[in-house]
């Protein structure tokens, strides 16, 4: 296996693991296991691992910490693979480094979360850093098959602007969703404080942004079809719309069924999938051609002179 192939697989593993960390983090919060390990970096005053006396809550919280360690090892492997890749590409090394540095950052924020008794704003920051790391690892994964030549836009000029606006609103929906979460139940512990905002009001604002996001995404899909954009771009925009609709349906049902745990967990996974679909849409509108060295370039066609009559 070449170093380039290894790096691509490790980058994909890092992306999946970052999404998995969000899911396990949701399990911690939704099972009231946020203080299953009541201190940090140790799980108890005497032990770095959970104990039998801490029960299932300790196991769930400690399991999330272990996944963080696994994620750090994958990130380290990505960085080493980027350094060893021939030829070495500075962009890949920097992306792998950024993904790696985010892991201890997650650990520190997770520790502050525990030490502040699950302050909802710190919990929200923990989630948003995961979204940033998903973006970085997605970029690393995609860049492993691209060159370092300047980007080339594949669609007319107004459409990338519309795509960037759609991505901005997608990010805003995620941020406001974090605020909604901080105002409702499922705090991670029965005694954890909430952010004090009115859940109904902030949920309505979140829903309004979701409607805007779906409208922009539909508009982008129709516009790409109208200008006969490349098929991958049209598919990526269509997939974004479908993922948004599914996520919106989950959000609608969970709100009117008083936030059952299973649907809240699905909604958090859905937030990751919406974000990945947004990134996929952005990537589908441009390309970075891979540089071909003269010795690897295809041979020039040979012209055969026409016979002389």
mmCIF file of C-alpha atoms in Angstrom:
data_model
loop_
_atom_site.group_PDB
_atom_site.id
_atom_site.type_symbol
_atom_site.label_atom_id
_atom_site.label_comp_id
_atom_site.label_asym_id
_atom_site.label_seq_id
_atom_site.Cartn_x
_atom_site.Cartn_y
_atom_site.Cartn_z
ATOM 1 C CA UNK A 1 0.000 0.000 0.000
ATOM 2 C CA UNK A 2 1.400 3.412 -0.967
ATOM 3 C CA UNK A 3 1.766 6.194 1.602
ATOM 4 C CA UNK A 4 -0.840 8.219 -0.284
ATOM 5 C CA UNK A 5 -3.425 5.425 -0.044
ATOM 6 C CA UNK A 6 -2.614 4.876 3.628
ATOM 7 C CA UNK A 7 -3.069 8.572 4.375
ATOM 8 C CA UNK A 8 -6.408 8.657 2.578
ATOM 9 C CA UNK A 9 -7.694 5.680 4.579
ATOM 10 C CA UNK A 10 -6.435 7.129 7.845
ATOM 11 C CA UNK A 11 -8.067 10.475 7.046
ATOM 12 C CA UNK A 12 -11.382 8.733 6.392
ATOM 13 C CA UNK A 13 -10.999 6.804 9.655
ATOM 14 C CA UNK A 14 -10.341 10.082 11.474
ATOM 15 C CA UNK A 15 -13.449 11.646 9.940
ATOM 16 C CA UNK A 16 -15.619 8.686 10.965
ATOM 17 C CA UNK A 17 -14.103 8.620 14.463
ATOM 18 C CA UNK A 18 -14.830 12.317 14.965
ATOM 19 C CA UNK A 19 -18.464 11.680 14.053
ATOM 20 C CA UNK A 20 -18.425 8.689 16.408
ATOM 21 C CA UNK A 21 -17.152 10.922 19.211
ATOM 22 C CA UNK A 22 -20.207 13.142 18.767
ATOM 23 C CA UNK A 23 -22.475 10.092 18.985
ATOM 24 C CA UNK A 24 -20.797 8.758 22.139
ATOM 25 C CA UNK A 25 -20.861 12.255 23.595
ATOM 26 C CA UNK A 26 -24.593 12.302 22.947
ATOM 27 C CA UNK A 27 -24.901 8.979 24.772
ATOM 28 C CA UNK A 28 -23.074 10.490 27.750
ATOM 29 C CA UNK A 29 -25.450 13.423 27.908
ATOM 30 C CA UNK A 30 -28.671 11.548 27.149
ATOM 31 C CA UNK A 31 -28.045 8.868 29.789
ATOM 32 C CA UNK A 32 -27.200 11.462 32.467
ATOM 33 C CA UNK A 33 -23.630 10.138 32.543
ATOM 34 C CA UNK A 34 -21.945 13.523 32.175
ATOM 35 C CA UNK A 35 -20.483 13.228 35.648
ATOM 36 C CA UNK A 36 -20.023 9.454 35.487
ATOM 37 C CA UNK A 37 -16.355 10.303 35.999
ATOM 38 C CA UNK A 38 -16.746 13.198 38.451
ATOM 39 C CA UNK A 39 -13.255 14.613 37.965
ATOM 40 C CA UNK A 40 -10.621 15.111 35.261
ATOM 41 C CA UNK A 41 -8.120 13.975 34.016
ATOM 42 C CA UNK A 42 -8.676 11.085 36.430
ATOM 43 C CA UNK A 43 -11.992 9.262 36.545
ATOM 44 C CA UNK A 44 -11.894 9.256 40.351
ATOM 45 C CA UNK A 45 -9.521 10.803 42.848
ATOM 46 C CA UNK A 46 -7.559 7.530 42.959
ATOM 47 C CA UNK A 47 -8.037 6.032 39.485
ATOM 48 C CA UNK A 48 -7.786 7.010 35.829
ATOM 49 C CA UNK A 49 -10.348 4.321 34.961
ATOM 50 C CA UNK A 50 -13.923 3.713 36.011
ATOM 51 C CA UNK A 51 -14.675 1.500 38.990
ATOM 52 C CA UNK A 52 -17.471 -0.966 39.689
ATOM 53 C CA UNK A 53 -18.996 1.385 42.258
ATOM 54 C CA UNK A 54 -19.567 4.032 39.554
ATOM 55 C CA UNK A 55 -21.945 1.749 37.649
ATOM 56 C CA UNK A 56 -23.074 2.149 34.048
ATOM 57 C CA UNK A 57 -22.711 5.949 34.095
ATOM 58 C CA UNK A 58 -19.013 5.624 34.798
ATOM 59 C CA UNK A 59 -18.621 3.075 31.995
ATOM 60 C CA UNK A 60 -20.356 5.336 29.468
ATOM 61 C CA UNK A 61 -18.362 8.432 30.401
ATOM 62 C CA UNK A 62 -15.069 6.533 30.511
ATOM 63 C CA UNK A 63 -15.874 4.910 27.148
ATOM 64 C CA UNK A 64 -16.204 8.351 25.600
ATOM 65 C CA UNK A 65 -12.801 9.309 27.014
ATOM 66 C CA UNK A 66 -11.253 6.139 25.580
ATOM 67 C CA UNK A 67 -12.632 6.945 22.129
ATOM 68 C CA UNK A 68 -10.966 10.340 22.440
ATOM 69 C CA UNK A 69 -7.636 8.578 23.010
ATOM 70 C CA UNK A 70 -8.218 6.333 19.977
ATOM 71 C CA UNK A 71 -9.042 9.418 17.942
ATOM 72 C CA UNK A 72 -5.756 10.984 19.038
ATOM 73 C CA UNK A 73 -3.823 7.897 17.913
ATOM 74 C CA UNK A 74 -5.501 7.985 14.507
ATOM 75 C CA UNK A 75 -4.680 11.688 14.184
ATOM 76 C CA UNK A 76 -1.047 10.992 15.077
ATOM 77 C CA UNK A 77 -0.920 8.240 12.431
ATOM 78 C CA UNK A 78 -2.367 10.698 9.888
ATOM 79 C CA UNK A 79 0.340 13.240 10.693
ATOM 80 C CA UNK A 80 3.136 10.672 10.376
ATOM 81 C CA UNK A 81 1.685 9.381 7.096
ATOM 82 C CA UNK A 82 1.506 12.948 5.750
ATOM 83 C CA UNK A 83 5.158 13.507 6.672
ATOM 84 C CA UNK A 84 6.258 10.254 5.023
ATOM 85 C CA UNK A 85 4.223 10.746 1.856
ATOM 86 C CA UNK A 86 6.315 11.121 -1.286
ATOM 87 C CA UNK A 87 6.274 13.768 -2.522
ATOM 88 C CA UNK A 88 5.488 15.497 0.761
ATOM 89 C CA UNK A 89 2.709 18.074 0.438
ATOM 90 C CA UNK A 90 2.655 20.995 2.837
ATOM 91 C CA UNK A 91 -1.145 21.333 2.706
ATOM 92 C CA UNK A 92 -1.664 17.738 3.842
ATOM 93 C CA UNK A 93 0.859 18.052 6.659
ATOM 94 C CA UNK A 94 -0.825 21.219 7.955
ATOM 95 C CA UNK A 95 -4.310 19.700 7.799
ATOM 96 C CA UNK A 96 -3.120 16.570 9.603
ATOM 97 C CA UNK A 97 -1.419 18.742 12.221
ATOM 98 C CA UNK A 98 -4.584 20.791 12.753
ATOM 99 C CA UNK A 99 -6.635 17.605 13.172
ATOM 100 C CA UNK A 100 -4.105 16.326 15.698
ATOM 101 C CA UNK A 101 -3.963 19.516 17.733
ATOM 102 C CA UNK A 102 -7.738 19.531 18.001
ATOM 103 C CA UNK A 103 -7.744 16.297 20.005
ATOM 104 C CA UNK A 104 -5.952 17.618 23.112
ATOM 105 C CA UNK A 105 -8.125 20.708 22.723
ATOM 106 C CA UNK A 106 -11.173 18.462 22.976
ATOM 107 C CA UNK A 107 -9.694 16.811 26.057
ATOM 108 C CA UNK A 108 -9.129 20.139 27.788
ATOM 109 C CA UNK A 109 -12.637 21.412 26.971
ATOM 110 C CA UNK A 110 -14.067 18.067 28.110
ATOM 111 C CA UNK A 111 -12.177 18.449 31.383
ATOM 112 C CA UNK A 112 -13.493 21.978 31.865
ATOM 113 C CA UNK A 113 -16.983 20.621 31.158
ATOM 114 C CA UNK A 114 -16.662 18.161 34.034
ATOM 115 C CA UNK A 115 -15.007 20.646 36.394
ATOM 116 C CA UNK A 116 -17.771 23.225 35.751
ATOM 117 C CA UNK A 117 -20.493 20.637 36.439
ATOM 118 C CA UNK A 118 -21.612 20.494 32.784
ATOM 119 C CA UNK A 119 -21.961 24.199 32.102
ATOM 120 C CA UNK A 120 -24.178 24.243 28.954
ATOM 121 C CA UNK A 121 -22.015 26.824 27.153
ATOM 122 C CA UNK A 122 -18.879 24.734 27.673
ATOM 123 C CA UNK A 123 -20.739 21.603 26.568
ATOM 124 C CA UNK A 124 -21.789 23.473 23.436
ATOM 125 C CA UNK A 125 -18.210 24.528 22.741
ATOM 126 C CA UNK A 126 -17.191 20.865 23.065
ATOM 127 C CA UNK A 127 -19.678 19.974 20.311
ATOM 128 C CA UNK A 128 -18.687 22.862 18.035
ATOM 129 C CA UNK A 129 -15.028 21.870 18.202
ATOM 130 C CA UNK A 130 -16.111 18.437 16.967
ATOM 131 C CA UNK A 131 -17.808 20.134 14.006
ATOM 132 C CA UNK A 132 -14.592 22.015 13.257
ATOM 133 C CA UNK A 133 -12.574 18.796 13.420
ATOM 134 C CA UNK A 134 -15.060 17.083 11.099
ATOM 135 C CA UNK A 135 -14.448 19.898 8.598
ATOM 136 C CA UNK A 136 -10.670 19.581 8.919
ATOM 137 C CA UNK A 137 -10.621 15.798 8.567
ATOM 138 C CA UNK A 138 -13.037 15.957 5.634
ATOM 139 C CA UNK A 139 -10.729 18.454 3.944
ATOM 140 C CA UNK A 140 -7.737 16.206 4.623
ATOM 141 C CA UNK A 141 -9.565 13.204 3.166
ATOM 142 C CA UNK A 142 -10.570 15.075 0.001
ATOM 143 C CA UNK A 143 -7.195 16.746 -0.498
ATOM 144 C CA UNK A 144 -5.415 13.382 -0.607
ATOM 145 C CA UNK A 145 -6.787 12.883 -4.132
ATOM 146 C CA UNK A 146 -6.224 16.458 -5.290
ATOM 147 C CA UNK A 147 -3.197 18.292 -6.517
ATOM 148 C CA UNK A 148 -1.677 21.526 -5.217
ATOM 149 C CA UNK A 149 -2.439 23.543 -8.329
ATOM 150 C CA UNK A 150 -4.850 26.515 -8.007
ATOM 151 C CA UNK A 151 -8.521 25.682 -7.558
ATOM 152 C CA UNK A 152 -10.704 25.749 -10.629
ATOM 153 C CA UNK A 153 -14.418 26.521 -10.290
ATOM 154 C CA UNK A 154 -16.668 24.192 -12.279
ATOM 155 C CA UNK A 155 -19.814 26.357 -12.279
ATOM 156 C CA UNK A 156 -20.657 29.974 -13.213
ATOM 157 C CA UNK A 157 -19.529 32.661 -10.762
ATOM 158 C CA UNK A 158 -22.808 33.407 -8.890
ATOM 159 C CA UNK A 159 -23.288 29.775 -7.860
ATOM 160 C CA UNK A 160 -20.198 29.419 -5.628
ATOM 161 C CA UNK A 161 -21.421 32.521 -3.794
ATOM 162 C CA UNK A 162 -24.825 30.914 -3.271
ATOM 163 C CA UNK A 163 -23.089 27.722 -2.117
ATOM 164 C CA UNK A 164 -20.976 29.615 0.420
ATOM 165 C CA UNK A 165 -24.081 31.391 1.726
ATOM 166 C CA UNK A 166 -25.801 28.012 2.088
ATOM 167 C CA UNK A 167 -22.799 26.669 4.004
ATOM 168 C CA UNK A 168 -22.807 29.736 6.264
ATOM 169 C CA UNK A 169 -26.479 29.208 7.112
ATOM 170 C CA UNK A 170 -25.805 25.494 7.657
ATOM 171 C CA UNK A 171 -23.161 26.425 10.227
ATOM 172 C CA UNK A 172 -25.532 28.920 11.849
ATOM 173 C CA UNK A 173 -28.212 26.225 12.146
ATOM 174 C CA UNK A 174 -25.744 23.989 13.976
ATOM 175 C CA UNK A 175 -24.659 26.782 16.331
ATOM 176 C CA UNK A 176 -28.232 27.727 17.166
ATOM 177 C CA UNK A 177 -29.051 24.048 17.641
ATOM 178 C CA UNK A 178 -26.381 23.970 20.337
ATOM 179 C CA UNK A 179 -28.099 26.886 22.079
ATOM 180 C CA UNK A 180 -31.452 25.083 21.850
ATOM 181 C CA UNK A 181 -29.868 22.004 23.437
ATOM 182 C CA UNK A 182 -28.499 24.109 26.271
ATOM 183 C CA UNK A 183 -31.979 25.428 27.060
ATOM 184 C CA UNK A 184 -33.764 22.074 27.218
ATOM 185 C CA UNK A 185 -33.604 18.845 29.202
ATOM 186 C CA UNK A 186 -31.005 16.077 28.819
ATOM 187 C CA UNK A 187 -28.301 18.146 30.504
ATOM 188 C CA UNK A 188 -26.051 15.169 31.200
ATOM 189 C CA UNK A 189 -26.838 15.175 34.911
ATOM 190 C CA UNK A 190 -29.991 15.786 36.924
ATOM 191 C CA UNK A 191 -28.437 18.713 38.796
ATOM 192 C CA UNK A 192 -26.741 20.384 35.804
ATOM 193 C CA UNK A 193 -27.812 23.962 35.110
ATOM 194 C CA UNK A 194 -29.317 25.124 31.797
ATOM 195 C CA UNK A 195 -28.546 28.347 29.901
ATOM 196 C CA UNK A 196 -31.736 30.082 31.070
ATOM 197 C CA UNK A 197 -33.143 30.849 27.606
ATOM 198 C CA UNK A 198 -36.771 30.114 26.775
ATOM 199 C CA UNK A 199 -36.781 26.742 24.941
ATOM 200 C CA UNK A 200 -39.860 27.545 22.823
ATOM 201 C CA UNK A 201 -38.502 30.889 21.604
ATOM 202 C CA UNK A 202 -35.021 29.630 20.759
ATOM 203 C CA UNK A 203 -36.462 26.500 19.113
ATOM 204 C CA UNK A 204 -38.630 28.692 16.867
ATOM 205 C CA UNK A 205 -35.593 30.733 15.821
ATOM 206 C CA UNK A 206 -33.751 27.488 15.079
ATOM 207 C CA UNK A 207 -36.673 26.228 12.968
ATOM 208 C CA UNK A 208 -36.768 29.500 11.007
ATOM 209 C CA UNK A 209 -33.085 29.095 10.130
ATOM 210 C CA UNK A 210 -33.717 25.496 9.071
ATOM 211 C CA UNK A 211 -36.435 26.633 6.656
ATOM 212 C CA UNK A 212 -34.021 29.200 5.232
ATOM 213 C CA UNK A 213 -31.330 26.546 4.837
ATOM 214 C CA UNK A 214 -33.662 24.157 3.006
ATOM 215 C CA UNK A 215 -34.827 26.990 0.720
ATOM 216 C CA UNK A 216 -31.255 27.974 -0.157
ATOM 217 C CA UNK A 217 -30.275 24.363 -0.761
ATOM 218 C CA UNK A 218 -33.252 23.775 -3.044
ATOM 219 C CA UNK A 219 -32.458 26.989 -4.909
ATOM 220 C CA UNK A 220 -28.866 25.864 -5.370
ATOM 221 C CA UNK A 221 -29.988 22.453 -6.671
ATOM 222 C CA UNK A 222 -32.348 24.001 -9.215
ATOM 223 C CA UNK A 223 -29.698 26.541 -10.280
ATOM 224 C CA UNK A 224 -27.102 23.813 -10.828
ATOM 225 C CA UNK A 225 -29.545 21.883 -12.983
ATOM 226 C CA UNK A 226 -30.407 25.024 -14.939
ATOM 227 C CA UNK A 227 -26.784 25.740 -15.892
ATOM 228 C CA UNK A 228 -26.101 22.039 -16.608
ATOM 229 C CA UNK A 229 -23.442 21.808 -13.916
ATOM 230 C CA UNK A 230 -21.359 18.629 -13.653
ATOM 231 C CA UNK A 231 -23.403 15.650 -12.437
ATOM 232 C CA UNK A 232 -21.431 15.244 -9.172
ATOM 233 C CA UNK A 233 -22.296 18.825 -8.176
ATOM 234 C CA UNK A 234 -26.002 18.289 -8.848
ATOM 235 C CA UNK A 235 -25.963 15.026 -6.903
ATOM 236 C CA UNK A 236 -24.151 16.622 -3.952
ATOM 237 C CA UNK A 237 -26.694 19.461 -3.767
ATOM 238 C CA UNK A 238 -29.589 17.005 -4.063
ATOM 239 C CA UNK A 239 -28.127 14.827 -1.303
ATOM 240 C CA UNK A 240 -27.789 17.894 0.926
ATOM 241 C CA UNK A 241 -31.489 18.649 0.468
ATOM 242 C CA UNK A 242 -32.461 15.054 1.306
ATOM 243 C CA UNK A 243 -30.301 14.975 4.439
ATOM 244 C CA UNK A 244 -31.716 18.330 5.564
ATOM 245 C CA UNK A 245 -35.291 17.124 5.068
ATOM 246 C CA UNK A 246 -34.608 13.955 7.052
ATOM 247 C CA UNK A 247 -32.956 15.960 9.827
ATOM 248 C CA UNK A 248 -35.827 18.432 9.835
ATOM 249 C CA UNK A 249 -38.344 15.595 10.149
ATOM 250 C CA UNK A 250 -36.457 14.137 13.124
ATOM 251 C CA UNK A 251 -36.312 17.566 14.742
ATOM 252 C CA UNK A 252 -40.037 18.137 14.194
ATOM 253 C CA UNK A 253 -41.023 14.767 15.644
ATOM 254 C CA UNK A 254 -38.664 14.999 18.630
ATOM 255 C CA UNK A 255 -39.993 18.443 19.568
ATOM 256 C CA UNK A 256 -43.653 17.393 19.537
ATOM 257 C CA UNK A 257 -42.952 14.098 21.312
ATOM 258 C CA UNK A 258 -41.157 15.898 24.163
ATOM 259 C CA UNK A 259 -37.574 14.983 23.199
ATOM 260 C CA UNK A 260 -37.307 11.191 23.554
ATOM 261 C CA UNK A 261 -33.712 10.127 24.050
ATOM 262 C CA UNK A 262 -33.443 7.994 20.903
ATOM 263 C CA UNK A 263 -34.618 10.822 18.632
ATOM 264 C CA UNK A 264 -32.348 13.395 20.266
ATOM 265 C CA UNK A 265 -29.399 11.070 19.665
ATOM 266 C CA UNK A 266 -30.452 10.587 16.033
ATOM 267 C CA UNK A 267 -30.747 14.354 15.659
ATOM 268 C CA UNK A 268 -27.167 14.862 16.866
ATOM 269 C CA UNK A 269 -25.918 12.281 14.373
ATOM 270 C CA UNK A 270 -28.033 14.040 11.755
ATOM 271 C CA UNK A 271 -26.305 17.337 12.535
ATOM 272 C CA UNK A 272 -22.973 15.705 11.660
ATOM 273 C CA UNK A 273 -24.403 14.296 8.435
ATOM 274 C CA UNK A 274 -25.854 17.678 7.416
ATOM 275 C CA UNK A 275 -22.445 19.240 8.000
ATOM 276 C CA UNK A 276 -20.648 16.557 5.957
ATOM 277 C CA UNK A 277 -23.210 16.915 3.155
ATOM 278 C CA UNK A 278 -22.635 20.673 3.215
ATOM 279 C CA UNK A 279 -18.886 20.174 2.876
ATOM 280 C CA UNK A 280 -19.434 17.667 0.074
ATOM 281 C CA UNK A 281 -21.566 20.204 -1.777
ATOM 282 C CA UNK A 282 -18.850 22.848 -1.506
ATOM 283 C CA UNK A 283 -16.148 20.455 -2.716
ATOM 284 C CA UNK A 284 -18.231 19.347 -5.699
ATOM 285 C CA UNK A 285 -18.167 22.836 -7.225
ATOM 286 C CA UNK A 286 -14.378 23.015 -7.669
ATOM 287 C CA UNK A 287 -11.334 20.944 -8.384
ATOM 288 C CA UNK A 288 -7.570 21.051 -8.016
ATOM 289 C CA UNK A 289 -6.004 19.230 -10.982
ATOM 290 C CA UNK A 290 -3.210 16.809 -10.165
ATOM 291 C CA UNK A 291 0.090 17.920 -11.704
ATOM 292 C CA UNK A 292 1.440 15.487 -14.259
ATOM 293 C CA UNK A 293 5.179 15.222 -14.659
ATOM 294 C CA UNK A 294 6.396 15.076 -18.263
ATOM 295 C CA UNK A 295 7.446 11.421 -17.952
ATOM 296 C CA UNK A 296 3.964 10.442 -16.727
ATOM 297 C CA UNK A 297 2.076 12.539 -19.235
ATOM 298 C CA UNK A 298 0.229 10.626 -21.962
ATOM 299 C CA UNK A 299 2.068 10.531 -25.299
ATOM 300 C CA UNK A 300 1.129 13.134 -27.846
ATOM 301 C CA UNK A 301 -0.995 11.806 -30.715
ATOM 302 C CA UNK A 302 1.020 10.887 -33.804
ATOM 303 C CA UNK A 303 -0.294 12.337 -37.042
ATOM 304 C CA UNK A 304 0.040 10.078 -40.077
ATOM 305 C CA UNK A 305 0.457 11.963 -43.323
ATOM 306 C CA UNK A 306 -2.074 11.254 -45.965
ATOM 307 C CA UNK A 307 -0.789 9.203 -48.897
ATOM 308 C CA UNK A 308 0.263 11.194 -51.941
ATOM 309 C CA UNK A 309 -1.951 10.508 -54.935
#
